[in-house]
Every structure is written in structure tokens, then in C-alpha cells.
CSV table of C-alpha atoms and ligand atoms in Angstrom, one decimal:
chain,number,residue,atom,x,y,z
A,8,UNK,CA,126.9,51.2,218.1
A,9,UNK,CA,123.2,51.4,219.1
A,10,UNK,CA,122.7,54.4,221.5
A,11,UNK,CA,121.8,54.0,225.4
A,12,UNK,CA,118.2,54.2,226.0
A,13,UNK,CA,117.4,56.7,228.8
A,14,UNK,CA,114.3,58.1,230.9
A,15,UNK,CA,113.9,61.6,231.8
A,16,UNK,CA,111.8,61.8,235.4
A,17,UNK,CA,110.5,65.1,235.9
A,18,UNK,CA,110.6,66.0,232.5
A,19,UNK,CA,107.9,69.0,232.7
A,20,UNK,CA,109.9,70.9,235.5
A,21,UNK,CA,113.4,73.1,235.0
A,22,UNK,CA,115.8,70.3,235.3
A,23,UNK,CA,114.0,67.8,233.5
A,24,UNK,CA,113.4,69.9,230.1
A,25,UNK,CA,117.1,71.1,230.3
A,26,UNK,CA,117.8,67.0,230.4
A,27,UNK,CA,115.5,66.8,227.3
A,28,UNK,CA,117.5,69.6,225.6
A,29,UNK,CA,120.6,67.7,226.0
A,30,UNK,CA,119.3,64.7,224.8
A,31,UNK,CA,117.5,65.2,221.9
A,32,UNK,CA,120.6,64.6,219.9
A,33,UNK,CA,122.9,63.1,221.8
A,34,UNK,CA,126.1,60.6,220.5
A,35,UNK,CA,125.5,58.0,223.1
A,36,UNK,CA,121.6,58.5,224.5
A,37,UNK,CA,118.8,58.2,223.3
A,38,UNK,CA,115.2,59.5,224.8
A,39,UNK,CA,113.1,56.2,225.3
A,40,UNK,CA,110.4,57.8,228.0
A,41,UNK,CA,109.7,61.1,229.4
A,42,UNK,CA,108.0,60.8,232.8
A,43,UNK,CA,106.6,63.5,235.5
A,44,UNK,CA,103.5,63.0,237.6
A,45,UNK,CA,100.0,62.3,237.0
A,46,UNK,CA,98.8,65.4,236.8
A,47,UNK,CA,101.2,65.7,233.4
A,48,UNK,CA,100.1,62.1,231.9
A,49,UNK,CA,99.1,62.3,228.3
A,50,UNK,CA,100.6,65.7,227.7
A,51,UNK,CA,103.0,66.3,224.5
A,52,UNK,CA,106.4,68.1,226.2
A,53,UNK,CA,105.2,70.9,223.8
A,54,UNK,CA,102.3,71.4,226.0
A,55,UNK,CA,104.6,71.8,229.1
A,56,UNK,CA,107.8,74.4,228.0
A,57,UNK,CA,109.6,75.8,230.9
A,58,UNK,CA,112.8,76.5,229.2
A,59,UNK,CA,112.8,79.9,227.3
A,60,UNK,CA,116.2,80.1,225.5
A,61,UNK,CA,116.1,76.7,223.5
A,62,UNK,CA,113.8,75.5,221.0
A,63,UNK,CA,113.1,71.6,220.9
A,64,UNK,CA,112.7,69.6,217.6
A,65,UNK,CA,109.4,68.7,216.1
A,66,UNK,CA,109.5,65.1,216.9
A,67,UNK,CA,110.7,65.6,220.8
A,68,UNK,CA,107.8,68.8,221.6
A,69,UNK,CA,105.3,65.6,220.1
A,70,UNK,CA,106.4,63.0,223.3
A,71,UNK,CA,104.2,62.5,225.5
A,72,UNK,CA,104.4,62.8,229.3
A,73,UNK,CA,103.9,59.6,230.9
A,74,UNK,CA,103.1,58.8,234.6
A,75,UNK,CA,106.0,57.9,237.2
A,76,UNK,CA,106.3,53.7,236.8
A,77,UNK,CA,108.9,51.9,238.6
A,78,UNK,CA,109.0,48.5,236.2
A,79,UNK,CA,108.0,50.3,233.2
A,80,UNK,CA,111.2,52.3,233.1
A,81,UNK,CA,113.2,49.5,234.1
A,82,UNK,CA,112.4,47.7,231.3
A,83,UNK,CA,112.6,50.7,228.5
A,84,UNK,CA,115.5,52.0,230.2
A,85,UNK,CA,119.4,51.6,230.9
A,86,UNK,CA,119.4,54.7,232.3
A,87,UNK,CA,117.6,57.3,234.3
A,88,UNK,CA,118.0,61.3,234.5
A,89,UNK,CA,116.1,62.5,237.7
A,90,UNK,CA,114.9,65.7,238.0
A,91,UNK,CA,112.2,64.6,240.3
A,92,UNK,CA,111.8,66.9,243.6
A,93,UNK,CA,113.6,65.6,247.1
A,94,UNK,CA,110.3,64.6,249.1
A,95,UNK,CA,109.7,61.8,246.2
A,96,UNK,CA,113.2,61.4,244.8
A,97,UNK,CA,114.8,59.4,247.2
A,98,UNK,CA,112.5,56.6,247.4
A,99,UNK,CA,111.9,56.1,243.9
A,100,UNK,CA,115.6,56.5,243.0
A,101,UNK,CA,116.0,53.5,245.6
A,102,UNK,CA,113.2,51.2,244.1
A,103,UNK,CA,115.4,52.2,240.0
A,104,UNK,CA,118.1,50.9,241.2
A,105,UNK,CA,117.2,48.1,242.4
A,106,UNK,CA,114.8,47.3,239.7
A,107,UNK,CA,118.7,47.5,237.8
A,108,UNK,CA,118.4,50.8,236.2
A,109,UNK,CA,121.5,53.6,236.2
A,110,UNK,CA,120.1,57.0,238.3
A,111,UNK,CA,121.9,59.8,237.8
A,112,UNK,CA,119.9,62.5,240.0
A,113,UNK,CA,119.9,66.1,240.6
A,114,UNK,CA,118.2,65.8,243.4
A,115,UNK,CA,119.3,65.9,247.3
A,116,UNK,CA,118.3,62.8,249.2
A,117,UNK,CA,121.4,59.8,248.1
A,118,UNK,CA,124.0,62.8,248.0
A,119,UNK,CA,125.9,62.1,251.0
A,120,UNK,CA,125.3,58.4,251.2
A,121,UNK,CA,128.1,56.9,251.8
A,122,UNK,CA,128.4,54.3,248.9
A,123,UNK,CA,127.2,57.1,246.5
A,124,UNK,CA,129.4,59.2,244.0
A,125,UNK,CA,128.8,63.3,244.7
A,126,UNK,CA,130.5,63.6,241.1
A,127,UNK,CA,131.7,66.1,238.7
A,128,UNK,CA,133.8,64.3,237.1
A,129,UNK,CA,136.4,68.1,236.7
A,130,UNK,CA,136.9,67.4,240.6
A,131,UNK,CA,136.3,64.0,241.7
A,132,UNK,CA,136.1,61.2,238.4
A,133,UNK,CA,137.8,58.9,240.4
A,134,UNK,CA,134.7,58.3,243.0
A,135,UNK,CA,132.9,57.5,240.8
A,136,UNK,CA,133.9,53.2,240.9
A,137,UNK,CA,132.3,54.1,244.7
A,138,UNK,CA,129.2,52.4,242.7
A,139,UNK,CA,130.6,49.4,242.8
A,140,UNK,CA,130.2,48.7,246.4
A,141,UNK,CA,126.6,49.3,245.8
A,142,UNK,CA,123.7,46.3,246.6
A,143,UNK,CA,122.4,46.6,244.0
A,144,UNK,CA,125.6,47.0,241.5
A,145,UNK,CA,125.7,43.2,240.8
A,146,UNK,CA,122.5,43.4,238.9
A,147,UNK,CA,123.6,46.7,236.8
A,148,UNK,CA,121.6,49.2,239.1
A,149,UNK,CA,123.3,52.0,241.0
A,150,UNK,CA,122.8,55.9,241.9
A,151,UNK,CA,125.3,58.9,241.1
A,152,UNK,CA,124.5,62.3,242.0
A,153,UNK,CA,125.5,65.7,241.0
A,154,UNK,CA,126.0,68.5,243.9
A,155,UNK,CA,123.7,71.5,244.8
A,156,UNK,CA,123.4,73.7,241.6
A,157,UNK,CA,125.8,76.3,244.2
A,158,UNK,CA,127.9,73.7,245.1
A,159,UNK,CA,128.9,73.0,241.5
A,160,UNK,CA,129.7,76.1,240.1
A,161,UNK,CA,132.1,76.9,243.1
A,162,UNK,CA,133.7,73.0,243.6
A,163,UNK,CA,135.3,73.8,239.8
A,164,UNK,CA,137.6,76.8,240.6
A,165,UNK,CA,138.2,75.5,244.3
A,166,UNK,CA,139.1,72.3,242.8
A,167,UNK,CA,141.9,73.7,240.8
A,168,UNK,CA,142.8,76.0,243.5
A,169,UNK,CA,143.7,73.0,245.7
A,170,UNK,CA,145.5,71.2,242.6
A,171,UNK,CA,147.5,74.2,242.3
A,172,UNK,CA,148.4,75.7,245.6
A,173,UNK,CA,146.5,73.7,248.7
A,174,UNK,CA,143.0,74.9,249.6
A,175,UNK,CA,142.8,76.1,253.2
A,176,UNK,CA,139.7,77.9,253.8
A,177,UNK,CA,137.1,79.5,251.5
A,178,UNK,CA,134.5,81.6,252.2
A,179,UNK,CA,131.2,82.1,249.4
A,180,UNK,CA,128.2,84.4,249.2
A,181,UNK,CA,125.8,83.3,246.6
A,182,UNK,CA,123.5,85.3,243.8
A,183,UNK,CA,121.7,82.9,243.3
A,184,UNK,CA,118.7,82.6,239.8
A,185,UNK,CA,114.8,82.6,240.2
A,186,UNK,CA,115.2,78.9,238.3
A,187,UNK,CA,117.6,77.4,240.5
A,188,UNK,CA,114.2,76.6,243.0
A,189,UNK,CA,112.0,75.0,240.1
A,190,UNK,CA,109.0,76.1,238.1
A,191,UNK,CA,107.5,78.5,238.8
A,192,UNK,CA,109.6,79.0,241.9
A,193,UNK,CA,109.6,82.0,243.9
A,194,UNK,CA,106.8,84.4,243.3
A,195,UNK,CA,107.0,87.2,241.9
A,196,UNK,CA,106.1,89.2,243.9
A,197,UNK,CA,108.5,88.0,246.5
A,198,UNK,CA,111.6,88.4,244.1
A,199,UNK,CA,111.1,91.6,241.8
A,200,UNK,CA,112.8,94.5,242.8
A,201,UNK,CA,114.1,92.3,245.8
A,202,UNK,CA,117.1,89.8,247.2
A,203,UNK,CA,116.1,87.6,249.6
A,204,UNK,CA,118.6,86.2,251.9
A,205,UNK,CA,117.7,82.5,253.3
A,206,UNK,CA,117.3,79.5,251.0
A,207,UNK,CA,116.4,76.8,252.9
A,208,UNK,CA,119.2,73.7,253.7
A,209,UNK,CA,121.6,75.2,250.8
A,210,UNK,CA,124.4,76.8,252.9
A,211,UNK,CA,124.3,73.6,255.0
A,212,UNK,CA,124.6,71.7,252.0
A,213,UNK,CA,127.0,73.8,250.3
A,214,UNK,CA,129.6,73.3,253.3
A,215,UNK,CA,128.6,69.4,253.6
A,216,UNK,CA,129.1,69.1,249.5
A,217,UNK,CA,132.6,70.6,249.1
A,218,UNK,CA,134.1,68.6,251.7
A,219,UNK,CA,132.8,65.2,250.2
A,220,UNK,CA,133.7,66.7,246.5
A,221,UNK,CA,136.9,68.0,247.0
A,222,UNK,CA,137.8,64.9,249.4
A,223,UNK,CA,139.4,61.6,248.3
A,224,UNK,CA,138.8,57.8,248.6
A,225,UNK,CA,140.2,55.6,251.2
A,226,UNK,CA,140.1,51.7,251.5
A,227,UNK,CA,136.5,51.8,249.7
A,228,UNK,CA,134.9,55.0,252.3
A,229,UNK,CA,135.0,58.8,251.5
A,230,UNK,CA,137.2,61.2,253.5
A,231,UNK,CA,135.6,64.6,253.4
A,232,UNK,CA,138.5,67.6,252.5
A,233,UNK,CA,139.5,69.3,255.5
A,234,UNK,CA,138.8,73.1,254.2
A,235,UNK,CA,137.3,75.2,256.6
A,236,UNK,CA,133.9,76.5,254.2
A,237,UNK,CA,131.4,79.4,254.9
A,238,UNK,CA,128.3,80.0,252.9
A,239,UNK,CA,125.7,83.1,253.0
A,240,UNK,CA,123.0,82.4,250.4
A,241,UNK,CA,120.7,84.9,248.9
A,242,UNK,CA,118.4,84.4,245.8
A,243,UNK,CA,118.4,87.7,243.7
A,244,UNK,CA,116.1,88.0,240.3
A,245,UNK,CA,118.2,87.0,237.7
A,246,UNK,CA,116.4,83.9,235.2
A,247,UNK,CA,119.7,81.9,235.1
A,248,UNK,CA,123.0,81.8,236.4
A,249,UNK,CA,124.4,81.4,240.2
A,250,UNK,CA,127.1,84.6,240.8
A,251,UNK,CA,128.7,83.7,243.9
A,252,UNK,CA,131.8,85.8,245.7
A,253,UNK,CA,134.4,83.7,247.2
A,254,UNK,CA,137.5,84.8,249.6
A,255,UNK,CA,139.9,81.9,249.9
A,256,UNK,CA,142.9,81.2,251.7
A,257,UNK,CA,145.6,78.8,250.1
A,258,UNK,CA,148.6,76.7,251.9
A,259,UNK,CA,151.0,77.4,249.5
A,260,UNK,CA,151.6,81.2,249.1
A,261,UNK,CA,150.7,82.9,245.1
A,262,UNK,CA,150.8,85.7,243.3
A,263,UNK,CA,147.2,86.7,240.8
A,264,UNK,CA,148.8,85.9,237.9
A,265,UNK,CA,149.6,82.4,239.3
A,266,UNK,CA,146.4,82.0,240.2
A,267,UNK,CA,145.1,83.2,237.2
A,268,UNK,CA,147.2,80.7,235.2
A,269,UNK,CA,146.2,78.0,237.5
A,270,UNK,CA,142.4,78.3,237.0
A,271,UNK,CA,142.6,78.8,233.0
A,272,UNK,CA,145.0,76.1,232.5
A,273,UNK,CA,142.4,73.2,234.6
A,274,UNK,CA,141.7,70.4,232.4
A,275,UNK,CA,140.6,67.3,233.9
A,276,UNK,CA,139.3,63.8,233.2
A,277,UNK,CA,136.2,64.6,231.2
A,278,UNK,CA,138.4,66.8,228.9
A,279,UNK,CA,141.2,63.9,228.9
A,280,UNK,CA,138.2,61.5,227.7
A,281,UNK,CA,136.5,64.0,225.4
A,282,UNK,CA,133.6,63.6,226.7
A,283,UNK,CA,130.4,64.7,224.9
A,284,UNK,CA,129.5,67.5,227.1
A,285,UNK,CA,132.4,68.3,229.0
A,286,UNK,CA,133.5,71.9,228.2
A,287,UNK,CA,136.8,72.4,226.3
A,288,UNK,CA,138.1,75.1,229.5
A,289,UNK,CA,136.2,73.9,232.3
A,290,UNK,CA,137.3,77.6,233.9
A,291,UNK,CA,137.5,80.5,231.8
A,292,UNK,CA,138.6,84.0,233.6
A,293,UNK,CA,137.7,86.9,232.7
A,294,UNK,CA,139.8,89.8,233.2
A,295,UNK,CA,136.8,92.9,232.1
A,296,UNK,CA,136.9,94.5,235.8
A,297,UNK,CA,132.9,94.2,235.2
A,298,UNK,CA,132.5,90.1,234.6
A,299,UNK,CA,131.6,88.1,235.2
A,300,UNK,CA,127.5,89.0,234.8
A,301,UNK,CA,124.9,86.2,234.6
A,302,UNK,CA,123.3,88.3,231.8
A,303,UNK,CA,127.0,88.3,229.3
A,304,UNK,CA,128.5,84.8,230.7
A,305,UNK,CA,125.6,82.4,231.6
A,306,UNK,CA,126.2,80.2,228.7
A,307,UNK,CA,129.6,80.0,228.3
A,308,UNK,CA,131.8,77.2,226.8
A,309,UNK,CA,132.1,75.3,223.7
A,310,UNK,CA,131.8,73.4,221.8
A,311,UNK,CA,127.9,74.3,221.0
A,312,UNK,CA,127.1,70.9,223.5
A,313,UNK,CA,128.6,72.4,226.4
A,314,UNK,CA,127.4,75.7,226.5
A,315,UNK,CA,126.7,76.5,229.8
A,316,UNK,CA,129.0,74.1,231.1
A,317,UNK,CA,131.9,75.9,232.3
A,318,UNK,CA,132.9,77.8,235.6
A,319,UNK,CA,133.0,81.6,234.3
A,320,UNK,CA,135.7,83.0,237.0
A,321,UNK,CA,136.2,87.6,237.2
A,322,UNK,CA,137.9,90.1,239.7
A,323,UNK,CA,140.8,87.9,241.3
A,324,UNK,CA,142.5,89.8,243.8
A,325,UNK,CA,144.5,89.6,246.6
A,326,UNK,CA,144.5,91.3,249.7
A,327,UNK,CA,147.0,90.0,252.9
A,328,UNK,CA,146.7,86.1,252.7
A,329,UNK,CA,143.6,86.1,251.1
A,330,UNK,CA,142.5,85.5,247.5
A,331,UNK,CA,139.3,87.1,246.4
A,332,UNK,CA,137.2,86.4,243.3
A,333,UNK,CA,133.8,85.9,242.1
A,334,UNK,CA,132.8,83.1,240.2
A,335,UNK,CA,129.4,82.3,237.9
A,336,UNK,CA,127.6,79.1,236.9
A,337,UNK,CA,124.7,78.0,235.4
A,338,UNK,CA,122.7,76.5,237.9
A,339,UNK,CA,120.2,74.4,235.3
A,340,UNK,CA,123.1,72.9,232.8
A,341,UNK,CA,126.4,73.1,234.7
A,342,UNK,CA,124.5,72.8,238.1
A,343,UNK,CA,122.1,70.6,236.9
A,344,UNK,CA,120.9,68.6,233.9
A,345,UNK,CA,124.2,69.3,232.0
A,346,UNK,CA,126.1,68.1,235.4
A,347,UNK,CA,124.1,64.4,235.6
A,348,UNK,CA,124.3,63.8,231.8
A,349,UNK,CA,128.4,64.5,231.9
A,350,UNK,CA,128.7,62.1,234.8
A,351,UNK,CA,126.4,59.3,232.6
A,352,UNK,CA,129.4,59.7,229.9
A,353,UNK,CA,131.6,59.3,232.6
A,354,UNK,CA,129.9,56.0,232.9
A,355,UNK,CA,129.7,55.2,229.6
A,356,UNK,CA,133.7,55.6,229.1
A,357,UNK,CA,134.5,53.4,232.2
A,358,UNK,CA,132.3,50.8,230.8
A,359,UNK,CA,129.7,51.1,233.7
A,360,UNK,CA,126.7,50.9,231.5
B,1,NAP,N1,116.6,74.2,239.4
B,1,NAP,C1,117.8,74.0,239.6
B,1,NAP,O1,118.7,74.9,239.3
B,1,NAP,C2,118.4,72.7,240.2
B,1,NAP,C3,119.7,72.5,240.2
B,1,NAP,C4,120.2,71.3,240.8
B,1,NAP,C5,119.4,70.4,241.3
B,1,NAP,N2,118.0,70.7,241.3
B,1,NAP,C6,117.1,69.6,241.9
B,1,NAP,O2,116.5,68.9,240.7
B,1,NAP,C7,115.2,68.5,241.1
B,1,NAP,C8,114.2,69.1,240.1
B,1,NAP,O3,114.2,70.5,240.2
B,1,NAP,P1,113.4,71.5,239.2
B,1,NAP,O4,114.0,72.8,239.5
B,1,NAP,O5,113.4,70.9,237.9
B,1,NAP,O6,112.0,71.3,239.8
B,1,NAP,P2,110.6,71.6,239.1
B,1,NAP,O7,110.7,72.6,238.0
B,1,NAP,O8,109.6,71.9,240.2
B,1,NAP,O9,110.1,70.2,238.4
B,1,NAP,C9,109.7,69.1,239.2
B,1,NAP,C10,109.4,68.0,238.3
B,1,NAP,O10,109.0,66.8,239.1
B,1,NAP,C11,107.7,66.4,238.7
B,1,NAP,N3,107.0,65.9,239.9
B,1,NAP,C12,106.6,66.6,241.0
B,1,NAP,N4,105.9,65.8,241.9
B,1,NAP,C13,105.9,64.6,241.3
B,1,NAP,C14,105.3,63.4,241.7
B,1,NAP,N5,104.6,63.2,242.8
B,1,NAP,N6,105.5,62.3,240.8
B,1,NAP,C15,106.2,62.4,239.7
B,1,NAP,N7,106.7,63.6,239.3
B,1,NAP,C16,106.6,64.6,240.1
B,1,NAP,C17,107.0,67.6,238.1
B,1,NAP,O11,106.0,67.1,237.3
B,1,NAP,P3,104.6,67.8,237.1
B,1,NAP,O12,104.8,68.9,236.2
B,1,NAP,O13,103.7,66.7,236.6
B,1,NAP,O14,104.2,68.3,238.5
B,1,NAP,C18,108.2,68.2,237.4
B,1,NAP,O15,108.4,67.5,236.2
B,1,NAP,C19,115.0,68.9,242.5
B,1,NAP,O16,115.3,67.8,243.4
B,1,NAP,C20,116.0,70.0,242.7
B,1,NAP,O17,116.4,70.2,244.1
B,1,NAP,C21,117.5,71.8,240.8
């Protein structure tokens, strides 16, 4: 069957080359345009490397960047990857859509519309027919996001708390990576031998996220999860991979080993499907007193296409009524690229491309 062409937009910043890596040899996509902004036009990708850990074929380093073109996409293009930045994403998301192209977008501005999937598709597959009530459905366009590269990691685990034993409240400080606020980010003279603790909007998003993830659908609206959240967030200088602590409190009482079981047994839809990317263990615990650590567990899961795509959970304890554990994602593939191109074979598997 002849592959799905797609468009990568912002294919010269973190997100976008991360897209390109997944890409490049994918079962059901394939590359028909890479796209940032004019000051980019007429590069080849090869000129433009941001990711340091993964080497692109020949062929995809000699594409050339081309400048940001509603129509021309459209017509090149079933689908769209955005990793274009929030001031310009919404907008031109819109304007795809409507011009009948499929957006799945990293970025902020449709998240918490409320005809618009927040998916990943371990917690909420089931949203994701939300496109349907869409305008601009009827003509084969529509918009799914994925979460806050925080959001993500964290929404995995909770999710399968809440299967398991009823999730109450949860409460999550964040690590968060250098590359989870774009290239070339934060300077470095801000960040070595420093934390910094304020990123701006993401504890506001991270509350507003989990409640529309973690909730349900009702008579065609979304109905946000009632957990109580808390988020502190504070960048630290690690390259890749969001560490975040988490003390949770659960409706039904457990013991750690229950919970324990709980997380490493989660399976979901995208491992029901067998989807492309979708990691074999969505969670995988550790049980080193030490893990997990960005630096040992950033790229875990398999097979080779999902590395990087599962939550890496260490240290559950209990203390009282409260669980505590600390959990670790990476921000660019789980939380980002690899998040969008999992709920596009999502799509693909519920016939909506
Ligand atoms: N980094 C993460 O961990 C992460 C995780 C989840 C979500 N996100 C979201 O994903 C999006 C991309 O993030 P990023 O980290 O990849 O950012 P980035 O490294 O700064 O890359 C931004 C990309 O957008 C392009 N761009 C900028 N202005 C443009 C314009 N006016 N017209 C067309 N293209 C333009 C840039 O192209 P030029 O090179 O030509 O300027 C570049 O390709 C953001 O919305 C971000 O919030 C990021």
C-alpha cells in the first residue's frame, strides 16, 4: 500500500528534526516536504542539525528546507507534523486544516480547544473520534495535539495509577532538559552549573493538561478528571530527558508491590494495535534505588522505533496515604515528535486518513 505523504513544519528546530528522525523510514509515512521559515529556505537539513545522538541518511541530510506555504502543503500533503513555535502555530495550524490537511502539533495554541484531541493514545485513544465534530472534518482536515513534553511523561504512570487504584491527588516537581525550550534554548550561561525554577505557563499547563488527558468524553464534550494536581517546575542542565518527582494519593488503598505491578503491567491501545511507534512496556520500573537518571534511561523502550518512548518510573514508596515516586521522559520523542507521530498511527488504524 502506498505510504502517507507528510510535511514536517519546523523541521530545522528540536522537534521538527526529531520528526525527521522518525520518518525517514517509516511503515506508513513518507517525507514529501520539510518546511521552517524563510530565513531557512534553500538549506539542505544537513546544513541545519540540532539533534546530536542520531545520524540521518544521505538522501534525507540532502532535502531542502522550504519556506512555510499554506496551499503548497495542502496539496503535497495528507498529513502535517508541527513543530512550529506557539506565536505562529495556531494560526497556520487553523488555515492546514481547513485547506484539508491532517495537523498533528506539538505545539500549545488548539490544546484545550474543545473539539480537539489532547491525545496519547496510552491514556486517552478513545478522544481521539473528538475530530469528527470538527468544521472542517467533512473535507478530511482536522487538528490533534500532543500534551506539554511534562505533561506527557507524567499523564503515563498517572494514567495507570487511576486504572488500577483511583487517582485522587498528585503532586509533581519537574527536572526538566535544556532541549525541552527549543534550539538553542536557554543560554548557557544561564543554565551551567545552575537550576532555574520558573518556566513560563508550564505548571499552568501541566494542571490544565492532566485533567483534560486523564478525563473522559460525554455526549460529544470533554469532562476534565477531577484530581486535585500541583506542579513546581524547574529546568536543570541535563541535554534530554524530563525527571519529575510525583507524590500521589489513590482512592483505593495499595501496597508498593501493587503498585509496582500495576505500572509494569500497563498496556494500552497503541500496544493492542501494534502500532509502529508505540513502546512494547509503555512503563518500565526500575527498582536500582539510584534510577531512574536522564543520563542511563533517556532512551528507553523497544523495539529500536520506540526508543525513547516509554515512561521510565524509580523509587516507589509509600509513606501514610501517600505514594511517592519519580518518574522520567523524554521530552523530544515521548514528549514530543515521537508523541505526534504515534497519535498519526492512531489515525491511520481508525481509518482517519
Ligand atoms: N522541545 C521540546 O521538548 C518540546 C516538547 C513538546 C512540545 N514542544 C513544542 O514544539 C514546538 C517546537 O519546539 P522546538 O523545541 O522544536 O523549537 P525550536 O527548536 O525553536 O524550532 C522552531 C522551528 O520553527 C521554525 N520557525 C520559527 N519561526 C518561524 C516562522 N515565522 N515561520 C516558519 N517557521 C518558523 C524554526 O525555523 P528556522 O530555523 O527557520 O527559524 C524551527 O524550525 C513549540 O511549539 C514547542 O512549544 C517542544
Amino acid at each position: 500500500m502506498a505510504k502517507v505523504k507528510v510535511a514536517v513544519l519546523g523541521a530545522t528546530g528540536m522537534i521538527g528534526q526529531r520528526f525527521v528522525q522518525l520518518l525517514e523510514d517509516h511503515p506508513k509515512f513518507e517525507i514529501a516536504g520539510l518546511y521552517a521559515s524563510e530565513r531557512s529556505e534553500g538549506k539542505r537539513l544537513g546544513d541545519t542539525l540540532k539533534v546530536r545522538d542520531y545520524q540521518f541518511k544521505d538522501d534525507t541530510m540532502e532535502i531542502r528546507i522550504e519556506q512555510l506555504d499554506v496551499a503548497k502543503i495542502a496539496q503535497g500533503c495528507r498529513v502535517a507534523f508541527s513543530g512550529l513555535p506557539t506565536d505562529i502555530a495556531g494560526d497556520f495550524e487553523t488555515q492546514l486544516a481547513q485547506a484539508g490537511c491532517a495537523v498533528f502539533s506539538n505545539a500549545a495554541p488548539h490544546r484545550m480547544d474543545a473539539d480537539v484531541p489532547l491525545l496519547i493514545p496510552e491514556c486517552n485513544a478513545d478522544h481521539i473520534d473528538m475530530v469528527r465534530k470538527q468544521a472542517t472534518f467533512k473535507d478530511g482536515g482536522f487538528i490533534v495535539t500532543n500534551a506539554n513534553c511534562s505533561t506527557t511523561g507524567i499523564a503515563i504512570p498517572l494514567k495507570a495509577v487511576d486504572k488500577a487504584f483511583g487517582l485522587e491527588f498528585a503532586c509533581v516537581s519537574t527536572y526538566q532538559a535544556v532541549s525541552g525550550a527549543g534550539y538553542p534554548g536557554v543560554p548557557s550561561l544561564d543554565i551551567m552549573s545552575n537550576v532555574v525554577p520558573y518556566i513560563k505557563s508550564e505548571e499552568e499547563k501541566m494542571e490544565g493538561e492532566l485533567a483534560k488527558i486523564l478525563g473522559s468524553v460525554k455526549r460529544g464534550k470533554f469532562v476534565d478528571h477531577p484530581v486535585e494536581t500541583l506542579a513546581n517546575c524547574v529546568r536543570v542542565p541535563v541535554i534530554d530527558g524530563h525527571l519529575e518527582s510525583v507524590t500521589l494519593r489513590t482512592k483505593k488503598d495499595a501496597e508498593v508491590e501493587a503498585m509496582i505491578k500495576a505500572l509494569e503491567k500497563f498496556t494500552a491501545e497503541p500496544q493492542k494495535l501494534k502500532l509502529a511507534t508505540a513502546p512494547l512496556r509503555p512503563i518500565i520500573v526500575r527498582r536500582e534505588e539510584n534510577r531512574p537518571q536522564p543520563a542511563l534511561d533517556v532512551n528507553a523502550g523497544e523495539p529500536a522505533r520506540a526508543r525513547g518512548m516509554s515512561s521510565v518510573v524509580g523509587r516507589v514508596r509509600k509513606k501514610g496515604t501517600y505514594f511517592k515516586m519519580f518518574v522520567l521522559s523524554h521530552n523530544t520523542l515521548r514528549g514530543g515528535a515521537g508523541g505526534s507521530v504515534l497519535n498519526a498511527e492512531l489515525a491511520c488504524a481508525k481509518k482517519l486518513l
